[in-house]
Each structure stands twice: as C-alpha cells, then as structure tokens.
Amino acid sequence: MKNNYLLITLILFALTNSCAQNQQKVIAINVLLTLPEDVAREAIQLNGAILKNHPKNITLNDNQIPHITLLQCYVQETNLPKIEKLLLGLYKTIKNDTLLVDELQYKKDKTESFASMGIEKSKSLMALHKKTISLLEPYILDNGSQESYVQNADGTPIDEFTITYVPKFVSAHSFENYNPHISLGVAKTSLLDSLAEHNFRTMKFQAASISVYQLGAFGTAQKLLWESE
C-alpha cells in the first residue's frame, strides 16, 4: 500500500511539473506590418538578386515573409491570447496611411553589408511602433532560448546573434533608434551599388495588416500566430 501511494505521488508530481513547464514556454515573436503584393514582390526580387551571388542568406518567400518589424520580444506562449486581444483594432490606426520605401539601405563604406529597403519614419508609423511597445510591455521577458524559435529545417541551431538581439530590441533598437525597414540580406557592396542604381525604386503603399509571427533564425518571420481583421 505504501509503495502504491509513493508511485501515485511520483506520477502526480511528474504530471504537475510537465504542465508547469508547458505553461512557462517562452517564444520569440515579431509584431509586424505585412506588405501589399507589389511591395512584397519587389522585396523578393531584390532578395533573389542577392541570393544568386550570396546563397547563404535569408530567403524571402511564403515561409519567411518580407515585412516591417514593429516589435521583437520574448513572451510566454500562454500570454498570446492576452496579447492578441490588446492588438485588436490597432490596424485601424495605420490602414489608411501612406507609407514610403525611400532608400536601399546598406553601408557603402564596407566591402560587404546587410541590405534593406528603408521605410520613411512617418509620424503615424512611429506612433504605431511606440503604441505596440506600450501595449505589450507588461508581457515582455528578458530572455529566451534556442527553443523559443521556429527551428531550422536542417537541424542547425538558431544563430546566437538573433537570440541576443531580440531582448535588446526595445532598449537598443526602438524609439529614437527605431529603423523601419524590409530586410533583404547580406551582399557585396558592389552588387548593392548596382541594385541601387538599376533595380531599386521608391514606392508608396499601405500596410496590408498587423500580424504576430514566431521568429526563426536571423529574425525571419516564419510562423503566423495572429493577424488583424
């Protein structure tokens, strides 16, 4: 009888511990603006030109969508319903505003550089960025781990740069340091010079939605968790 009681106690402890661990799962999320078809297509084409010469790169497609980040952070997965509720109606504050792709951003003084389509820091976009942080601030965690991300298909670990970048997004990459952009990848500056001269064009557009994605390696938006009405 004593042994049975001990066995039952151990089973209950294991189940309770397992539930607690599941409840405490931390995920890395990106609250972002999705793009209209023409802007997304332009980003994918520029990314494709980069991939021809630099294949070890982010690959923009349906699984790694081009986007404009508003906030990256770690949160408890169990808090996602609360976060989604807070974001309801937020898209209405930006849906009719005109945004502008105004430059091909890269470091021209380097032989190789990360490139992106720069977005004008309009008043409405900056206000949305700040509002998003304000709404989610109670749920933002200091740290995550490898398991917080959509895992790489080839089994390689999530890069350390991404793991350490995400918790610093608010302190180091927001407000006056916020740089709205559409990531394209890393390339030789000579190629980027050519793309800037012959391929890149400024574009006006309206955001298609506000969405929440789980992040993958290199800060890519990979798993859709929620999308605005």
Coordinates of N, CA and C in Angstrom, one line a residue:
M1 N 0.8 -1.2 0.0 CA 0.0 0.0 0.0 C 0.9 1.3 0.0
K2 N 1.9 1.1 0.8 CA 2.8 2.3 0.9 C 3.5 2.5 -0.4
N3 N 3.9 1.5 -1.1 CA 4.6 1.6 -2.4 C 3.6 2.2 -3.5
N4 N 2.3 1.8 -3.4 CA 1.4 2.3 -4.3 C 1.2 3.8 -4.1
Y5 N 1.1 4.2 -2.9 CA 1.0 5.6 -2.5 C 2.1 6.4 -3.1
L6 N 3.3 5.9 -2.9 CA 4.6 6.6 -3.4 C 4.5 6.7 -4.9
L7 N 4.1 5.6 -5.6 CA 4.1 5.6 -7.0 C 3.1 6.7 -7.5
I8 N 1.9 6.7 -6.9 CA 0.9 7.7 -7.3 C 1.4 9.1 -7.1
T9 N 2.1 9.3 -6.0 CA 2.7 10.7 -5.7 C 3.7 11.1 -6.7
L10 N 4.5 10.2 -7.1 CA 5.6 10.4 -8.1 C 4.9 10.8 -9.5
I11 N 3.9 10.0 -9.9 CA 3.2 10.3 -11.1 C 2.5 11.7 -11.1
L12 N 1.9 12.0 -10.0 CA 1.2 13.3 -9.9 C 2.2 14.4 -10.0
F13 N 3.4 14.2 -9.3 CA 4.5 15.2 -9.4 C 5.0 15.4 -10.8
A14 N 5.2 14.3 -11.5 CA 5.7 14.4 -12.9 C 4.7 15.1 -13.8
L15 N 3.4 14.8 -13.6 CA 2.4 15.5 -14.4 C 2.3 17.0 -14.1
T16 N 2.3 17.3 -12.8 CA 2.3 18.7 -12.4 C 3.5 19.5 -13.0
N17 N 4.6 18.9 -12.9 CA 5.9 19.5 -13.3 C 5.8 19.7 -14.8
S18 N 5.3 18.7 -15.6 CA 5.2 18.8 -17.0 C 4.3 19.9 -17.4
C19 N 3.1 20.1 -16.7 CA 2.2 21.1 -17.0 C 2.8 22.5 -16.8
A20 N 3.5 22.6 -15.7 CA 4.2 23.9 -15.3 C 5.2 24.3 -16.4
Q21 N 5.9 23.3 -16.9 CA 6.9 23.6 -17.9 C 6.3 24.1 -19.2
N22 N 5.1 23.4 -19.5 CA 4.4 23.8 -20.8 C 3.9 25.2 -20.6
Q23 N 3.4 25.6 -19.4 CA 2.8 26.9 -19.2 C 3.9 28.0 -19.3
Q24 N 5.1 27.6 -19.0 CA 6.2 28.6 -18.9 C 7.0 28.6 -20.2
K25 N 6.5 28.0 -21.3 CA 7.2 28.0 -22.5 C 7.4 29.5 -23.0
V26 N 8.6 29.9 -23.4 CA 8.9 31.2 -23.9 C 9.1 31.2 -25.4
I27 N 8.4 32.1 -26.1 CA 8.6 32.1 -27.5 C 9.1 33.5 -28.0
A28 N 9.8 33.6 -29.1 CA 10.2 34.8 -29.7 C 9.2 35.3 -30.7
I29 N 8.7 36.5 -30.6 CA 7.7 36.9 -31.5 C 8.1 38.2 -32.2
N30 N 7.5 38.4 -33.3 CA 7.6 39.7 -34.1 C 6.2 40.2 -34.3
V31 N 6.0 41.4 -33.8 CA 4.7 42.1 -34.2 C 5.1 43.0 -35.4
L32 N 4.4 42.8 -36.5 CA 4.9 43.4 -37.7 C 3.8 43.9 -38.6
L33 N 4.2 44.7 -39.6 CA 3.3 45.1 -40.7 C 3.5 44.2 -41.9
T34 N 2.5 43.6 -42.4 CA 2.7 42.9 -43.7 C 2.5 43.8 -44.8
L35 N 2.9 43.4 -46.0 CA 3.0 44.3 -47.1 C 2.0 44.0 -48.2
P36 N 1.6 45.0 -49.0 CA 0.8 44.7 -50.2 C 1.6 43.9 -51.2
E37 N 0.9 43.3 -52.1 CA 1.6 42.3 -53.0 C 2.7 43.0 -53.8
D38 N 2.6 44.2 -54.3 CA 3.6 44.8 -55.2 C 4.9 45.1 -54.4
V39 N 4.8 45.5 -53.1 CA 6.0 45.8 -52.3 C 6.6 44.5 -51.9
A40 N 5.8 43.5 -51.5 CA 6.4 42.2 -51.2 C 7.1 41.6 -52.4
R41 N 6.5 41.7 -53.6 CA 7.2 41.1 -54.8 C 8.5 41.8 -55.0
E42 N 8.5 43.2 -54.9 CA 9.8 43.9 -55.1 C 10.9 43.5 -54.1
A43 N 10.5 43.2 -52.8 CA 11.5 42.8 -51.8 C 12.0 41.4 -52.2
I44 N 11.1 40.5 -52.6 CA 11.5 39.1 -53.0 C 12.4 39.2 -54.2
Q45 N 12.2 40.1 -55.2 CA 13.0 40.2 -56.3 C 14.4 40.7 -56.0
L46 N 14.5 41.7 -55.1 CA 15.8 42.2 -54.7 C 16.6 41.1 -53.9
N47 N 15.8 40.4 -53.0 CA 16.4 39.3 -52.2 C 16.9 38.2 -53.2
G48 N 16.2 37.9 -54.2 CA 16.6 36.9 -55.2 C 17.9 37.3 -55.9
A49 N 18.0 38.6 -56.2 CA 19.3 39.0 -56.9 C 20.4 38.9 -55.9
I50 N 20.2 39.1 -54.7 CA 21.3 38.9 -53.7 C 21.6 37.4 -53.5
L51 N 20.6 36.6 -53.5 CA 20.8 35.1 -53.3 C 21.6 34.5 -54.4
K52 N 21.6 35.0 -55.6 CA 22.3 34.5 -56.8 C 23.8 34.5 -56.5
N53 N 24.3 35.6 -55.8 CA 25.7 35.7 -55.5 C 26.0 35.4 -54.1
H54 N 25.0 35.4 -53.2 CA 25.3 35.1 -51.8 C 24.2 34.2 -51.3
P55 N 24.3 32.9 -51.6 CA 23.2 31.9 -51.3 C 23.0 31.7 -49.8
K56 N 24.0 31.9 -49.0 CA 23.9 31.7 -47.6 C 23.3 32.9 -47.0
N57 N 22.0 33.0 -47.0 CA 21.3 34.3 -46.7 C 19.9 34.0 -46.2
I58 N 19.2 35.0 -45.8 CA 17.8 34.9 -45.6 C 17.1 34.7 -47.0
T59 N 16.0 33.9 -47.0 CA 15.3 33.7 -48.3 C 13.9 34.1 -48.1
L60 N 13.5 35.2 -48.8 CA 12.2 35.8 -48.6 C 11.2 34.9 -49.5
N61 N 10.2 34.4 -48.9 CA 9.2 33.7 -49.6 C 7.9 33.5 -48.7
D62 N 7.0 32.6 -49.0 CA 5.8 32.4 -48.2 C 6.1 31.9 -46.8
N63 N 7.3 31.3 -46.6 CA 7.7 30.8 -45.3 C 8.5 31.8 -44.5
Q64 N 9.1 32.8 -45.1 CA 9.9 33.8 -44.5 C 9.5 35.1 -45.1
I65 N 8.4 35.7 -44.6 CA 7.7 36.8 -45.4 C 8.5 38.1 -45.2
P66 N 8.5 38.9 -46.3 CA 9.0 40.3 -46.2 C 8.1 41.1 -45.3
H67 N 8.6 42.0 -44.5 CA 7.7 42.7 -43.5 C 8.4 43.9 -42.9
I68 N 7.7 44.7 -42.2 CA 8.3 45.8 -41.4 C 8.0 45.5 -39.9
T69 N 9.1 45.3 -39.2 CA 9.0 45.0 -37.7 C 8.6 46.2 -37.0
L70 N 7.6 46.0 -36.1 CA 7.2 47.0 -35.1 C 7.9 46.7 -33.7
L71 N 7.9 45.4 -33.4 CA 8.5 45.0 -32.1 C 8.9 43.5 -32.2
Q72 N 10.1 43.2 -31.7 CA 10.5 41.9 -31.4 C 10.7 41.7 -29.9
C73 N 10.3 40.5 -29.4 CA 10.5 40.3 -28.0 C 10.2 38.8 -27.6
Y74 N 10.6 38.5 -26.4 CA 10.2 37.2 -25.8 C 9.0 37.3 -25.0
V75 N 8.1 36.4 -25.1 CA 6.9 36.4 -24.2 C 6.5 34.9 -23.9
Q76 N 5.7 34.7 -22.8 CA 5.2 33.4 -22.5 C 4.2 33.0 -23.5
E77 N 4.2 31.8 -24.0 CA 3.3 31.4 -25.0 C 1.8 31.5 -24.5
T78 N 1.7 31.2 -23.2 CA 0.3 31.2 -22.6 C -0.3 32.6 -22.6
N79 N 0.5 33.7 -22.8 CA 0.0 35.0 -22.8 C -0.4 35.5 -24.2
L80 N -0.2 34.7 -25.2 CA -0.6 35.1 -26.6 C -2.0 35.6 -26.7
P81 N -3.0 34.9 -26.1 CA -4.4 35.3 -26.2 C -4.6 36.8 -25.7
K82 N -3.9 37.1 -24.6 CA -4.0 38.4 -24.0 C -3.4 39.4 -24.9
I83 N -2.2 39.1 -25.5 CA -1.5 40.0 -26.4 C -2.4 40.2 -27.7
E84 N -2.9 39.2 -28.2 CA -3.8 39.3 -29.4 C -5.0 40.3 -29.1
K85 N -5.6 40.1 -27.9 CA -6.7 41.0 -27.5 C -6.3 42.4 -27.5
L86 N -5.1 42.7 -27.0 CA -4.6 44.1 -26.9 C -4.4 44.7 -28.2
L87 N -4.0 43.9 -29.2 CA -3.7 44.4 -30.6 C -5.0 44.6 -31.4
L88 N -6.1 44.1 -31.0 CA -7.3 44.2 -31.7 C -7.6 45.7 -32.0
G89 N -7.9 46.0 -33.2 CA -8.3 47.4 -33.6 C -7.1 48.3 -33.9
L90 N -5.9 47.8 -33.6 CA -4.7 48.7 -33.8 C -4.4 49.0 -35.3
Y91 N -4.7 48.0 -36.1 CA -4.5 48.1 -37.5 C -5.3 49.3 -38.1
K92 N -6.4 49.6 -37.5 CA -7.3 50.8 -38.0 C -6.5 52.1 -37.9
T93 N -5.5 52.2 -37.0 CA -4.8 53.4 -36.8 C -3.8 53.7 -37.9
I94 N -3.5 52.6 -38.7 CA -2.5 52.8 -39.8 C -3.0 52.4 -41.2
K95 N -4.1 51.7 -41.3 CA -4.6 51.1 -42.5 C -4.7 52.1 -43.7
N96 N -5.1 53.3 -43.4 CA -5.3 54.3 -44.5 C -4.2 55.3 -44.7
D97 N -3.1 55.1 -43.9 CA -1.9 55.9 -44.0 C -1.0 55.5 -45.1
T98 N -0.4 56.4 -45.8 CA 0.6 56.1 -46.9 C 2.0 56.0 -46.3
L99 N 2.6 54.8 -46.5 CA 4.0 54.6 -46.1 C 4.9 54.7 -47.4
L100 N 6.2 54.9 -47.1 CA 7.1 55.1 -48.3 C 8.4 54.3 -48.1
V101 N 8.7 53.5 -49.1 CA 10.0 52.9 -49.3 C 10.9 54.0 -49.9
D102 N 11.8 54.5 -49.1 CA 12.5 55.7 -49.6 C 14.0 55.5 -50.0
E103 N 14.6 54.3 -49.6 CA 16.0 54.1 -50.0 C 16.4 52.7 -49.8
L104 N 17.5 52.3 -50.5 CA 18.1 51.0 -50.3 C 19.2 51.2 -49.3
Q105 N 19.0 50.7 -48.1 CA 19.9 50.9 -47.0 C 21.1 49.9 -47.0
Y106 N 22.3 50.3 -46.9 CA 23.4 49.5 -46.7 C 24.6 50.3 -46.4
K107 N 25.7 49.8 -45.9 CA 26.9 50.5 -45.5 C 27.8 50.6 -46.8
K108 N 27.8 51.7 -47.4 CA 28.6 51.9 -48.6 C 30.1 51.9 -48.5
D109 N 30.5 52.1 -47.2 CA 32.0 52.2 -47.0 C 32.6 50.8 -46.7
K110 N 31.7 49.7 -46.7 CA 32.2 48.4 -46.4 C 32.2 47.6 -47.7
T111 N 33.0 46.5 -47.7 CA 33.1 45.6 -48.9 C 31.8 44.7 -48.9
E112 N 31.2 44.5 -47.8 CA 30.1 43.6 -47.7 C 29.1 44.2 -46.6
S113 N 27.8 44.2 -46.8 CA 26.9 44.8 -45.9 C 25.5 44.2 -45.9
F114 N 24.9 44.3 -44.8 CA 23.5 43.9 -44.7 C 22.6 45.0 -45.4
A115 N 21.7 44.6 -46.2 CA 20.9 45.5 -47.0 C 19.4 45.4 -46.7
S116 N 18.7 46.5 -46.8 CA 17.3 46.5 -46.5 C 16.6 47.7 -47.3
M117 N 15.3 47.6 -47.5 CA 14.5 48.6 -48.1 C 14.1 49.5 -46.9
G118 N 14.7 50.8 -46.9 CA 14.4 51.7 -45.8 C 13.0 52.3 -45.9
I119 N 12.3 52.4 -44.8 CA 10.9 53.0 -44.8 C 11.0 54.3 -44.1
E120 N 10.3 55.3 -44.7 CA 10.3 56.6 -44.1 C 9.7 56.6 -42.7
K121 N 10.3 57.3 -41.7 CA 9.8 57.3 -40.3 C 8.7 58.3 -40.2
S122 N 7.5 58.0 -40.7 CA 6.4 58.9 -40.7 C 5.9 59.0 -39.3
K123 N 5.1 60.0 -39.0 CA 4.5 60.2 -37.7 C 3.6 59.1 -37.3
S124 N 2.8 58.6 -38.2 CA 1.8 57.5 -37.9 C 2.6 56.2 -37.7
L125 N 3.7 55.9 -38.4 CA 4.4 54.7 -38.2 C 5.1 54.7 -36.9
M126 N 5.7 55.9 -36.5 CA 6.4 56.0 -35.2 C 5.4 55.9 -34.1
A127 N 4.3 56.5 -34.2 CA 3.2 56.4 -33.2 C 2.8 54.9 -33.0
L128 N 2.7 54.2 -34.1 CA 2.3 52.8 -34.0 C 3.3 51.9 -33.4
H129 N 4.6 52.2 -33.7 CA 5.7 51.5 -33.1 C 5.7 51.7 -31.6
K130 N 5.6 52.9 -31.1 CA 5.6 53.2 -29.7 C 4.3 52.6 -29.0
K131 N 3.2 52.7 -29.6 CA 2.0 52.1 -29.1 C 2.1 50.6 -28.9
T132 N 2.7 49.9 -29.9 CA 2.8 48.5 -29.8 C 3.7 48.1 -28.6
I133 N 4.8 48.8 -28.4 CA 5.7 48.5 -27.3 C 4.9 48.8 -25.9
S134 N 4.2 49.9 -25.9 CA 3.4 50.2 -24.7 C 2.4 49.2 -24.3
L135 N 1.7 48.6 -25.3 CA 0.7 47.6 -25.1 C 1.3 46.3 -24.6
L136 N 2.4 45.9 -25.2 CA 3.0 44.6 -24.8 C 4.0 44.6 -23.7
E137 N 4.4 45.8 -23.2 CA 5.4 45.9 -22.2 C 5.2 45.0 -21.0
P138 N 4.0 44.9 -20.5 CA 3.8 44.0 -19.3 C 4.1 42.6 -19.5
Y139 N 4.2 42.2 -20.8 CA 4.4 40.7 -21.1 C 5.8 40.4 -21.7
I140 N 6.6 41.4 -21.8 CA 7.9 41.2 -22.4 C 8.9 40.6 -21.4
L141 N 9.6 39.6 -21.8 CA 10.5 38.9 -20.9 C 12.0 39.3 -21.3
D142 N 12.9 39.1 -20.3 CA 14.3 39.5 -20.6 C 15.0 38.5 -21.5
N143 N 14.7 37.2 -21.4 CA 15.5 36.2 -22.1 C 14.6 35.1 -22.6
G144 N 15.2 34.5 -23.7 CA 14.6 33.3 -24.3 C 15.7 32.3 -24.5
S145 N 15.5 31.3 -25.4 CA 16.5 30.3 -25.7 C 16.3 29.8 -27.1
Q146 N 17.1 28.8 -27.4 CA 17.0 28.1 -28.7 C 15.6 27.6 -29.0
E147 N 14.9 27.1 -28.0 CA 13.6 26.5 -28.1 C 12.5 27.6 -28.3
S148 N 12.9 28.9 -28.2 CA 11.9 29.9 -28.3 C 11.5 30.2 -29.8
Y149 N 12.3 29.6 -30.7 CA 12.2 29.9 -32.1 C 11.7 28.8 -33.0
V150 N 11.2 29.1 -34.2 CA 10.9 28.1 -35.2 C 12.2 27.4 -35.5
Q151 N 12.4 26.2 -35.4 CA 13.6 25.5 -35.6 C 14.0 25.4 -37.1
N152 N 15.3 25.4 -37.3 CA 15.8 25.3 -38.7 C 15.6 23.9 -39.2
A153 N 15.1 23.8 -40.5 CA 14.8 22.5 -41.1 C 16.0 21.6 -41.1
D154 N 17.2 22.1 -41.2 CA 18.4 21.2 -41.4 C 19.0 20.9 -40.0
G155 N 18.3 21.3 -38.9 CA 18.7 20.9 -37.6 C 19.8 21.7 -37.0
T156 N 20.3 22.7 -37.7 CA 21.3 23.6 -37.2 C 20.7 24.5 -36.1
P157 N 21.5 24.9 -35.1 CA 21.0 25.8 -34.0 C 20.6 27.2 -34.5
I158 N 19.7 27.8 -33.8 CA 19.4 29.2 -34.1 C 20.7 30.1 -33.8
D159 N 21.0 31.0 -34.7 CA 22.2 31.8 -34.5 C 22.2 32.6 -33.2
E160 N 23.3 32.8 -32.6 CA 23.4 33.5 -31.4 C 23.1 35.0 -31.5
F161 N 23.4 35.6 -32.7 CA 23.1 37.0 -32.9 C 21.6 37.2 -32.7
T162 N 20.7 36.4 -33.3 CA 19.3 36.6 -33.1 C 18.9 36.4 -31.7
I163 N 19.4 35.4 -31.0 CA 19.0 35.1 -29.6 C 19.3 36.3 -28.7
T164 N 20.4 37.0 -28.9 CA 20.8 38.1 -28.1 C 20.2 39.5 -28.6
Y165 N 19.9 39.5 -29.9 CA 19.3 40.8 -30.5 C 17.9 41.0 -30.0
V166 N 17.1 40.0 -29.9 CA 15.7 40.1 -29.6 C 15.4 40.8 -28.2
P167 N 16.1 40.4 -27.1 CA 15.8 41.0 -25.8 C 16.3 42.5 -25.8
K168 N 17.2 42.9 -26.7 CA 17.7 44.3 -26.8 C 16.9 45.2 -27.7
F169 N 15.8 44.6 -28.3 CA 15.1 45.4 -29.3 C 14.6 46.7 -28.8
V170 N 13.9 46.6 -27.6 CA 13.3 47.8 -27.1 C 14.3 48.8 -26.6
S171 N 15.4 48.3 -25.9 CA 16.4 49.2 -25.3 C 17.3 49.8 -26.3
A172 N 17.6 49.0 -27.4 CA 18.7 49.4 -28.3 C 18.2 49.8 -29.7
H173 N 17.0 49.3 -30.1 CA 16.6 49.5 -31.5 C 15.2 50.1 -31.6
S174 N 14.7 50.8 -30.6 CA 13.4 51.3 -30.6 C 13.4 52.8 -30.4
F175 N 12.2 53.4 -30.5 CA 12.1 54.9 -30.2 C 13.0 55.7 -31.2
E176 N 13.9 56.5 -30.6 CA 14.8 57.3 -31.5 C 15.7 56.4 -32.3
N177 N 15.9 55.2 -31.9 CA 16.8 54.2 -32.6 C 16.1 53.3 -33.6
Y178 N 14.8 53.5 -33.6 CA 14.0 52.6 -34.5 C 14.3 52.9 -36.0
N179 N 14.5 51.8 -36.7 CA 14.8 51.9 -38.1 C 13.9 51.0 -38.9
P180 N 12.7 51.5 -39.3 CA 11.8 50.7 -40.0 C 12.3 50.3 -41.4
H181 N 12.3 49.0 -41.7 CA 12.9 48.5 -43.0 C 12.3 47.1 -43.3
I182 N 12.6 46.7 -44.5 CA 12.3 45.4 -45.0 C 13.7 44.7 -45.3
S183 N 14.0 43.7 -44.5 CA 15.3 43.0 -44.6 C 15.5 42.3 -46.0
L184 N 16.7 42.4 -46.5 CA 16.9 41.8 -47.8 C 18.1 40.8 -47.8
G185 N 19.0 40.9 -46.8 CA 20.1 40.0 -46.7 C 21.5 40.7 -46.8
V186 N 22.5 39.9 -46.8 CA 23.9 40.4 -46.8 C 24.5 40.2 -48.2
A187 N 25.2 41.2 -48.8 CA 25.8 41.1 -50.1 C 27.0 42.0 -50.2
K188 N 27.8 41.7 -51.3 CA 28.9 42.6 -51.6 C 28.4 44.0 -51.9
T189 N 29.1 45.0 -51.5 CA 28.7 46.4 -51.7 C 28.6 46.7 -53.2
S190 N 29.5 46.1 -53.9 CA 29.5 46.3 -55.4 C 28.1 45.9 -56.0
L191 N 27.6 44.8 -55.6 CA 26.3 44.3 -56.0 C 25.2 45.2 -55.6
L192 N 25.3 45.7 -54.3 CA 24.2 46.6 -53.8 C 24.3 47.9 -54.5
D193 N 25.5 48.4 -54.9 CA 25.6 49.6 -55.7 C 24.8 49.5 -57.0
S194 N 25.0 48.3 -57.6 CA 24.3 48.1 -58.9 C 22.8 48.0 -58.7
L195 N 22.4 47.3 -57.7 CA 20.9 47.2 -57.4 C 20.3 48.6 -57.1
A196 N 21.1 49.4 -56.4 CA 20.6 50.7 -56.0 C 20.4 51.6 -57.3
E197 N 21.3 51.4 -58.2 CA 21.3 52.2 -59.5 C 20.3 51.7 -60.5
H198 N 20.2 50.4 -60.6 CA 19.4 49.8 -61.7 C 18.1 49.2 -61.4
N199 N 18.0 48.7 -60.1 CA 16.8 47.9 -59.8 C 15.9 48.5 -58.7
F200 N 16.5 49.2 -57.7 CA 15.7 49.7 -56.6 C 14.8 50.9 -57.1
R201 N 13.6 51.0 -56.5 CA 12.7 52.1 -56.8 C 12.0 52.5 -55.5
T202 N 11.7 53.8 -55.4 CA 10.9 54.2 -54.2 C 9.4 53.8 -54.5
M203 N 8.7 53.5 -53.4 CA 7.3 53.0 -53.6 C 6.5 53.5 -52.4
K204 N 5.3 54.0 -52.8 CA 4.3 54.4 -51.8 C 3.3 53.2 -51.6
F205 N 2.9 53.0 -50.4 CA 2.0 51.8 -50.2 C 1.2 52.0 -48.9
Q206 N 0.3 51.1 -48.7 CA -0.5 51.0 -47.4 C -0.3 49.6 -46.8
A207 N -0.1 49.5 -45.5 CA 0.2 48.2 -44.9 C -1.0 47.3 -45.1
A208 N -0.8 46.0 -45.3 CA -1.9 45.0 -45.5 C -2.5 44.6 -44.2
S209 N -1.7 44.5 -43.1 CA -2.2 44.0 -41.9 C -1.2 44.2 -40.8
I210 N -1.6 44.1 -39.5 CA -0.7 43.9 -38.4 C -0.8 42.4 -38.1
S211 N 0.4 41.8 -37.9 CA 0.4 40.4 -37.6 C 1.4 40.1 -36.5
V212 N 1.2 38.9 -35.9 CA 2.2 38.4 -34.9 C 2.7 37.1 -35.5
Y213 N 4.1 37.0 -35.6 CA 4.7 35.8 -36.1 C 5.7 35.3 -35.1
Q214 N 5.9 34.0 -35.0 CA 7.0 33.5 -34.2 C 8.3 33.6 -35.1
L215 N 9.3 34.0 -34.5 CA 10.6 34.2 -35.2 C 11.3 32.9 -35.5
G216 N 12.1 33.0 -36.6 CA 13.1 31.9 -36.9 C 14.4 32.5 -36.9
A217 N 15.4 31.7 -37.4 CA 16.8 32.2 -37.4 C 16.9 33.5 -38.2
F218 N 17.9 34.3 -37.8 CA 18.2 35.6 -38.4 C 17.0 36.6 -38.3
G219 N 16.1 36.4 -37.4 CA 15.0 37.3 -37.2 C 13.9 37.2 -38.2
T220 N 13.9 36.1 -39.0 CA 12.9 35.9 -40.0 C 11.5 35.6 -39.4
A221 N 10.4 36.1 -40.1 CA 9.1 35.9 -39.6 C 8.6 34.6 -40.3
Q222 N 8.4 33.6 -39.5 CA 8.2 32.3 -40.1 C 6.8 31.6 -39.8
K223 N 6.3 31.7 -38.5 CA 5.1 31.1 -38.2 C 4.0 32.1 -37.8
L224 N 2.9 32.2 -38.6 CA 1.9 33.1 -38.3 C 1.1 32.7 -37.0
L225 N 1.0 33.6 -36.1 CA 0.3 33.3 -34.8 C -1.0 34.0 -34.8
W226 N -1.1 35.2 -35.4 CA -2.3 36.1 -35.3 C -2.2 37.1 -36.4
E227 N -3.4 37.5 -36.9 CA -3.4 38.5 -38.0 C -4.6 39.4 -37.7
S228 N -4.5 40.7 -37.9 CA -5.5 41.7 -37.7 C -6.7 41.5 -38.6
E229 N -7.8 42.0 -38.3 CA -9.0 41.9 -39.1 C -8.9 42.6 -40.4

